[in-house]
């Protein structure tokens, strides 16, 4: 399955009235525009560069090109002064979030030697308030980065918006698989399936466990053995793992890969309660190995029918921060840490050591038995990201930054982390719970709240940080 690359629209511009007045100005500004275009090309994006505009007519033509390009973010590079009438059509017609950047050639002007033409090359910030006012009056969200051309701190701020565009691209084109049924009674997990396509543009594919069963039945013994060999390379197998349970998990893993390929899925949320070891119960219980391998490949696969959390995991994955399925587990008031993790599927990329496969005769709160994944998240900065749903149906990103610290962990087949939020853990839980985050979230590496806030801006949803 080939994913569409994040697409960035780029247009540079300045006021054409200046060109005959100051003949050396336009070539200088065009050289700056080429540098900016090259920097964007280095950010693992597809750049749709529609060139340099000098008047409103050229702005309208650029707007039409960018409308057809279906970009994830449009960047307007203000090289010098230009009028709002030149860029408003781009923001209005493309139906795409816009970032305004103005990057003057160097840190400062040489006042003693500069004439008017040389000054105008440094005047890109002049129209920024004009754009901000015009965008506000047009009801268009305004975002800007001001700096100088080779200022790395400015490019880091621009990079944050590019990472946000990666999130928008991932969610806008995502195909989410939803298999089974809601974990009985978990009202917070219940999600209006219409909300995701309406809010993000993504698709929800409703699946049945029979879709998986039919593929499991076609897995050969050789394929199962090959998957077991792969698992042995990735995991340390605990003595509690029974061979038949390991083989079943490997068989289901092969079938899961086929399910993902056949339906072109970017995520799966699943749950099946089952009864007395019947076939569908065994399928649900055998998901953990395959789900963890899929999640490690960037295809979040989570239990308890947690559709919204797979969206959050896709978002954290899109910025390169991993993202493991998480819930609260306990509080440690001596060490001032919140212990969190989950039984079942986990993102192997965030593990501090080789992940462990542990055999479990009981899955707490669920029926069935089999192998489960156990590890602790590597020490260092982390960010939680959940996707909340409010009373009016609107979705929101909810984030918190903390630090994973080493210490004692349970050995019960769970992913576990000890997260220090720099405050009393009970008070933190109260504020986190009041945010509307829900039972589960994605635990991602590094401090990324600023990235997730920018992504929420591009997605047109609320952002809350605890």
PDB file of C-alpha atoms in Angstrom, residues 268-435:
ATOM      1  CA  UNK A 268      -7.819  -0.929  13.004  1.00  0.00           C
ATOM      2  CA  UNK A 269      -9.871  -0.690  16.184  1.00  0.00           C
ATOM      3  CA  UNK A 270     -11.387  -3.974  17.330  1.00  0.00           C
ATOM      4  CA  UNK A 271     -13.155  -5.854  20.116  1.00  0.00           C
ATOM      5  CA  UNK A 272     -15.162  -9.050  20.430  1.00  0.00           C
ATOM      6  CA  UNK A 273     -16.430 -10.363  23.745  1.00  0.00           C
ATOM      7  CA  UNK A 274     -16.975 -14.012  22.803  1.00  0.00           C
ATOM      8  CA  UNK A 275     -18.033 -16.898  25.027  1.00  0.00           C
ATOM      9  CA  UNK A 276     -16.559 -20.217  26.198  1.00  0.00           C
ATOM     10  CA  UNK A 277     -13.634 -20.225  23.772  1.00  0.00           C
ATOM     11  CA  UNK A 278     -15.732 -20.034  20.603  1.00  0.00           C
ATOM     12  CA  UNK A 279     -13.979 -19.097  17.383  1.00  0.00           C
ATOM     13  CA  UNK A 280     -14.551 -15.344  17.434  1.00  0.00           C
ATOM     14  CA  UNK A 281     -13.384 -15.148  21.033  1.00  0.00           C
ATOM     15  CA  UNK A 282     -10.200 -16.948  20.019  1.00  0.00           C
ATOM     16  CA  UNK A 283      -9.712 -14.521  17.139  1.00  0.00           C
ATOM     17  CA  UNK A 284     -10.051 -11.535  19.467  1.00  0.00           C
ATOM     18  CA  UNK A 285      -7.686 -13.095  21.983  1.00  0.00           C
ATOM     19  CA  UNK A 286      -5.118 -13.836  19.272  1.00  0.00           C
ATOM     20  CA  UNK A 287      -4.840 -10.259  17.996  1.00  0.00           C
ATOM     21  CA  UNK A 288      -2.099  -8.861  20.228  1.00  0.00           C
ATOM     22  CA  UNK A 289       1.015 -10.103  18.431  1.00  0.00           C
ATOM     23  CA  UNK A 290      -0.200  -9.098  14.980  1.00  0.00           C
ATOM     24  CA  UNK A 291      -1.641  -5.813  16.231  1.00  0.00           C
ATOM     25  CA  UNK A 292       1.697  -4.851  17.797  1.00  0.00           C
ATOM     26  CA  UNK A 293       3.578  -5.686  14.597  1.00  0.00           C
ATOM     27  CA  UNK A 294       1.123  -3.624  12.548  1.00  0.00           C
ATOM     28  CA  UNK A 295       1.370  -0.685  14.968  1.00  0.00           C
ATOM     29  CA  UNK A 296       5.152  -0.810  14.713  1.00  0.00           C
ATOM     30  CA  UNK A 297       4.743  -0.506  10.925  1.00  0.00           C
ATOM     31  CA  UNK A 298       2.738   2.692  11.387  1.00  0.00           C
ATOM     32  CA  UNK A 299      -0.718   1.078  11.221  1.00  0.00           C
ATOM     33  CA  UNK A 300      -2.196   1.578  14.709  1.00  0.00           C
ATOM     34  CA  UNK A 301      -4.199  -1.477  15.739  1.00  0.00           C
ATOM     35  CA  UNK A 302      -5.907  -1.198  19.115  1.00  0.00           C
ATOM     36  CA  UNK A 303      -8.386  -3.106  21.226  1.00  0.00           C
ATOM     37  CA  UNK A 304     -11.582  -2.124  23.019  1.00  0.00           C
ATOM     38  CA  UNK A 305     -13.013  -0.665  19.797  1.00  0.00           C
ATOM     39  CA  UNK A 306     -11.006   2.535  20.358  1.00  0.00           C
ATOM     40  CA  UNK A 307     -11.475   4.281  17.039  1.00  0.00           C
ATOM     41  CA  UNK A 308     -10.620   7.761  18.318  1.00  0.00           C
ATOM     42  CA  UNK A 309      -7.384   6.581  19.902  1.00  0.00           C
ATOM     43  CA  UNK A 310      -6.230   5.023  16.631  1.00  0.00           C
ATOM     44  CA  UNK A 311      -6.725   8.485  15.105  1.00  0.00           C
ATOM     45  CA  UNK A 312      -4.546   9.982  17.858  1.00  0.00           C
ATOM     46  CA  UNK A 313      -1.939   7.275  17.225  1.00  0.00           C
ATOM     47  CA  UNK A 314      -1.945   8.065  13.507  1.00  0.00           C
ATOM     48  CA  UNK A 315      -1.335  11.716  14.385  1.00  0.00           C
ATOM     49  CA  UNK A 316       1.595  10.963  16.694  1.00  0.00           C
ATOM     50  CA  UNK A 317       2.971   8.514  14.144  1.00  0.00           C
ATOM     51  CA  UNK A 318       2.779  11.179  11.412  1.00  0.00           C
ATOM     52  CA  UNK A 319       5.182  13.496  13.270  1.00  0.00           C
ATOM     53  CA  UNK A 320       7.632  10.641  13.837  1.00  0.00           C
ATOM     54  CA  UNK A 321       6.921  10.219  17.560  1.00  0.00           C
ATOM     55  CA  UNK A 322       5.518   6.681  17.603  1.00  0.00           C
ATOM     56  CA  UNK A 323       2.436   6.284  19.741  1.00  0.00           C
ATOM     57  CA  UNK A 324       1.408   3.443  22.041  1.00  0.00           C
ATOM     58  CA  UNK A 325      -2.102   2.611  23.319  1.00  0.00           C
ATOM     59  CA  UNK A 326      -2.391   3.856  26.899  1.00  0.00           C
ATOM     60  CA  UNK A 327      -4.607   4.211  29.981  1.00  0.00           C
ATOM     61  CA  UNK A 328      -4.072   5.002  33.660  1.00  0.00           C
ATOM     62  CA  UNK A 329      -2.845   2.114  35.811  1.00  0.00           C
ATOM     63  CA  UNK A 330      -1.882   3.467  39.255  1.00  0.00           C
ATOM     64  CA  UNK A 331      -0.320   6.418  41.091  1.00  0.00           C
ATOM     65  CA  UNK A 332       2.918   6.466  43.069  1.00  0.00           C
ATOM     66  CA  UNK A 333       2.807   9.289  45.612  1.00  0.00           C
ATOM     67  CA  UNK A 334       6.303   8.591  46.934  1.00  0.00           C
ATOM     68  CA  UNK A 335       7.987   8.992  43.549  1.00  0.00           C
ATOM     69  CA  UNK A 336       5.354  11.472  42.257  1.00  0.00           C
ATOM     70  CA  UNK A 337       4.718   9.513  39.074  1.00  0.00           C
ATOM     71  CA  UNK A 338       1.648   8.381  37.158  1.00  0.00           C
ATOM     72  CA  UNK A 339       1.866   4.757  36.010  1.00  0.00           C
ATOM     73  CA  UNK A 340       0.200   4.185  32.656  1.00  0.00           C
ATOM     74  CA  UNK A 341       0.150   1.636  29.845  1.00  0.00           C
ATOM     75  CA  UNK A 342      -2.199  -1.074  28.575  1.00  0.00           C
ATOM     76  CA  UNK A 343      -2.612  -4.756  28.091  1.00  0.00           C
ATOM     77  CA  UNK A 344      -2.481  -5.883  24.503  1.00  0.00           C
ATOM     78  CA  UNK A 345      -1.232  -4.093  21.381  1.00  0.00           C
ATOM     79  CA  UNK A 346       1.745  -1.802  21.779  1.00  0.00           C
ATOM     80  CA  UNK A 347       4.027   0.344  19.630  1.00  0.00           C
ATOM     81  CA  UNK A 348       7.362  -1.464  19.639  1.00  0.00           C
ATOM     82  CA  UNK A 349       9.286   1.644  18.549  1.00  0.00           C
ATOM     83  CA  UNK A 350       8.873   3.297  21.957  1.00  0.00           C
ATOM     84  CA  UNK A 351      10.204   0.354  23.979  1.00  0.00           C
ATOM     85  CA  UNK A 352      13.213   0.847  26.229  1.00  0.00           C
ATOM     86  CA  UNK A 353      14.429  -2.710  25.594  1.00  0.00           C
ATOM     87  CA  UNK A 354      13.576  -5.784  23.563  1.00  0.00           C
ATOM     88  CA  UNK A 355       9.825  -6.277  24.000  1.00  0.00           C
ATOM     89  CA  UNK A 356       8.697  -9.406  25.823  1.00  0.00           C
ATOM     90  CA  UNK A 357       5.990 -11.869  24.807  1.00  0.00           C
ATOM     91  CA  UNK A 358       4.302 -13.177  27.942  1.00  0.00           C
ATOM     92  CA  UNK A 359       1.738 -15.941  28.067  1.00  0.00           C
ATOM     93  CA  UNK A 360      -1.476 -15.067  29.912  1.00  0.00           C
ATOM     94  CA  UNK A 361      -4.148 -17.506  31.010  1.00  0.00           C
ATOM     95  CA  UNK A 362      -6.488 -14.577  31.689  1.00  0.00           C
ATOM     96  CA  UNK A 363      -6.881 -11.201  29.978  1.00  0.00           C
ATOM     97  CA  UNK A 364      -8.186  -8.948  32.728  1.00  0.00           C
ATOM     98  CA  UNK A 365     -11.672  -7.681  31.911  1.00  0.00           C
ATOM     99  CA  UNK A 366     -11.780  -9.706  28.692  1.00  0.00           C
ATOM    100  CA  UNK A 367     -12.470 -13.286  27.706  1.00  0.00           C
ATOM    101  CA  UNK A 368      -9.869 -15.545  26.183  1.00  0.00           C
ATOM    102  CA  UNK A 369      -6.165 -16.218  26.698  1.00  0.00           C
ATOM    103  CA  UNK A 370      -2.931 -16.166  24.740  1.00  0.00           C
ATOM    104  CA  UNK A 371       0.237 -14.103  24.338  1.00  0.00           C
ATOM    105  CA  UNK A 372       0.586 -10.448  25.295  1.00  0.00           C
ATOM    106  CA  UNK A 373       3.282  -7.826  24.791  1.00  0.00           C
ATOM    107  CA  UNK A 374       5.208  -6.399  27.750  1.00  0.00           C
ATOM    108  CA  UNK A 375       7.707  -3.564  27.826  1.00  0.00           C
ATOM    109  CA  UNK A 376       8.456  -0.196  29.393  1.00  0.00           C
ATOM    110  CA  UNK A 377       8.721   3.019  27.388  1.00  0.00           C
ATOM    111  CA  UNK A 378      12.246   4.388  27.053  1.00  0.00           C
ATOM    112  CA  UNK A 379      13.111   7.058  29.687  1.00  0.00           C
ATOM    113  CA  UNK A 380      12.904  10.668  28.585  1.00  0.00           C
ATOM    114  CA  UNK A 381      10.354  13.261  27.452  1.00  0.00           C
ATOM    115  CA  UNK A 382       6.953  12.048  26.243  1.00  0.00           C
ATOM    116  CA  UNK A 383       3.666  13.598  25.150  1.00  0.00           C
ATOM    117  CA  UNK A 384       0.204  12.136  25.582  1.00  0.00           C
ATOM    118  CA  UNK A 385      -2.338  12.835  22.850  1.00  0.00           C
ATOM    119  CA  UNK A 386      -5.989  11.945  23.041  1.00  0.00           C
ATOM    120  CA  UNK A 387      -8.897  12.707  20.733  1.00  0.00           C
ATOM    121  CA  UNK A 388     -11.801  14.007  22.778  1.00  0.00           C
ATOM    122  CA  UNK A 389     -15.427  14.317  21.721  1.00  0.00           C
ATOM    123  CA  UNK A 390     -17.592  17.000  23.331  1.00  0.00           C
ATOM    124  CA  UNK A 391     -21.308  17.331  23.929  1.00  0.00           C
ATOM    125  CA  UNK A 392     -21.852  19.163  20.644  1.00  0.00           C
ATOM    126  CA  UNK A 393     -20.074  16.339  18.799  1.00  0.00           C
ATOM    127  CA  UNK A 394     -16.950  18.341  18.055  1.00  0.00           C
ATOM    128  CA  UNK A 395     -13.541  16.650  18.280  1.00  0.00           C
ATOM    129  CA  UNK A 396     -10.457  18.034  20.001  1.00  0.00           C
ATOM    130  CA  UNK A 397      -6.796  17.183  20.503  1.00  0.00           C
ATOM    131  CA  UNK A 398      -5.915  16.924  24.203  1.00  0.00           C
ATOM    132  CA  UNK A 399      -2.232  16.763  25.174  1.00  0.00           C
ATOM    133  CA  UNK A 400       0.068  16.618  28.180  1.00  0.00           C
ATOM    134  CA  UNK A 401       3.858  16.632  28.363  1.00  0.00           C
ATOM    135  CA  UNK A 402       5.833  14.651  30.924  1.00  0.00           C
ATOM    136  CA  UNK A 403       8.960  12.580  31.431  1.00  0.00           C
ATOM    137  CA  UNK A 404       9.253   8.804  31.666  1.00  0.00           C
ATOM    138  CA  UNK A 405      11.491   7.911  34.620  1.00  0.00           C
ATOM    139  CA  UNK A 406      12.911   4.484  35.525  1.00  0.00           C
ATOM    140  CA  UNK A 407      11.596   2.473  38.438  1.00  0.00           C
ATOM    141  CA  UNK A 408       9.729  -0.708  39.419  1.00  0.00           C
ATOM    142  CA  UNK A 409       7.121  -2.011  36.978  1.00  0.00           C
ATOM    143  CA  UNK A 410       4.533  -4.780  36.990  1.00  0.00           C
ATOM    144  CA  UNK A 411       5.386  -7.941  35.032  1.00  0.00           C
ATOM    145  CA  UNK A 412       1.858  -8.829  33.910  1.00  0.00           C
ATOM    146  CA  UNK A 413       2.007  -8.657  30.123  1.00  0.00           C
ATOM    147  CA  UNK A 414       1.332  -4.903  29.891  1.00  0.00           C
ATOM    148  CA  UNK A 415       3.116  -1.927  28.440  1.00  0.00           C
ATOM    149  CA  UNK A 416       3.965   0.264  31.419  1.00  0.00           C
ATOM    150  CA  UNK A 417       5.489   3.691  31.948  1.00  0.00           C
ATOM    151  CA  UNK A 418       6.213   5.814  35.008  1.00  0.00           C
ATOM    152  CA  UNK A 419       5.496   9.375  33.901  1.00  0.00           C
ATOM    153  CA  UNK A 420       6.530  12.405  35.958  1.00  0.00           C
ATOM    154  CA  UNK A 421       4.413  15.478  35.172  1.00  0.00           C
ATOM    155  CA  UNK A 422       6.272  17.669  37.661  1.00  0.00           C
ATOM    156  CA  UNK A 423       3.356  17.884  40.091  1.00  0.00           C
ATOM    157  CA  UNK A 424       1.242  15.861  42.494  1.00  0.00           C
ATOM    158  CA  UNK A 425       0.053  12.833  40.473  1.00  0.00           C
ATOM    159  CA  UNK A 426      -3.446  12.944  41.954  1.00  0.00           C
ATOM    160  CA  UNK A 427      -3.918  16.584  40.991  1.00  0.00           C
ATOM    161  CA  UNK A 428      -2.662  15.810  37.492  1.00  0.00           C
ATOM    162  CA  UNK A 429      -5.174  12.958  37.102  1.00  0.00           C
ATOM    163  CA  UNK A 430      -7.994  15.282  38.183  1.00  0.00           C
ATOM    164  CA  UNK A 431      -7.069  17.879  35.558  1.00  0.00           C
ATOM    165  CA  UNK A 432      -6.450  15.248  32.858  1.00  0.00           C
ATOM    166  CA  UNK A 433      -9.829  13.637  33.507  1.00  0.00           C
ATOM    167  CA  UNK A 434     -11.607  17.005  33.446  1.00  0.00           C
ATOM    168  CA  UNK A 435     -10.176  17.737  29.990  1.00  0.00           C
TER     169      UNK A 435
END
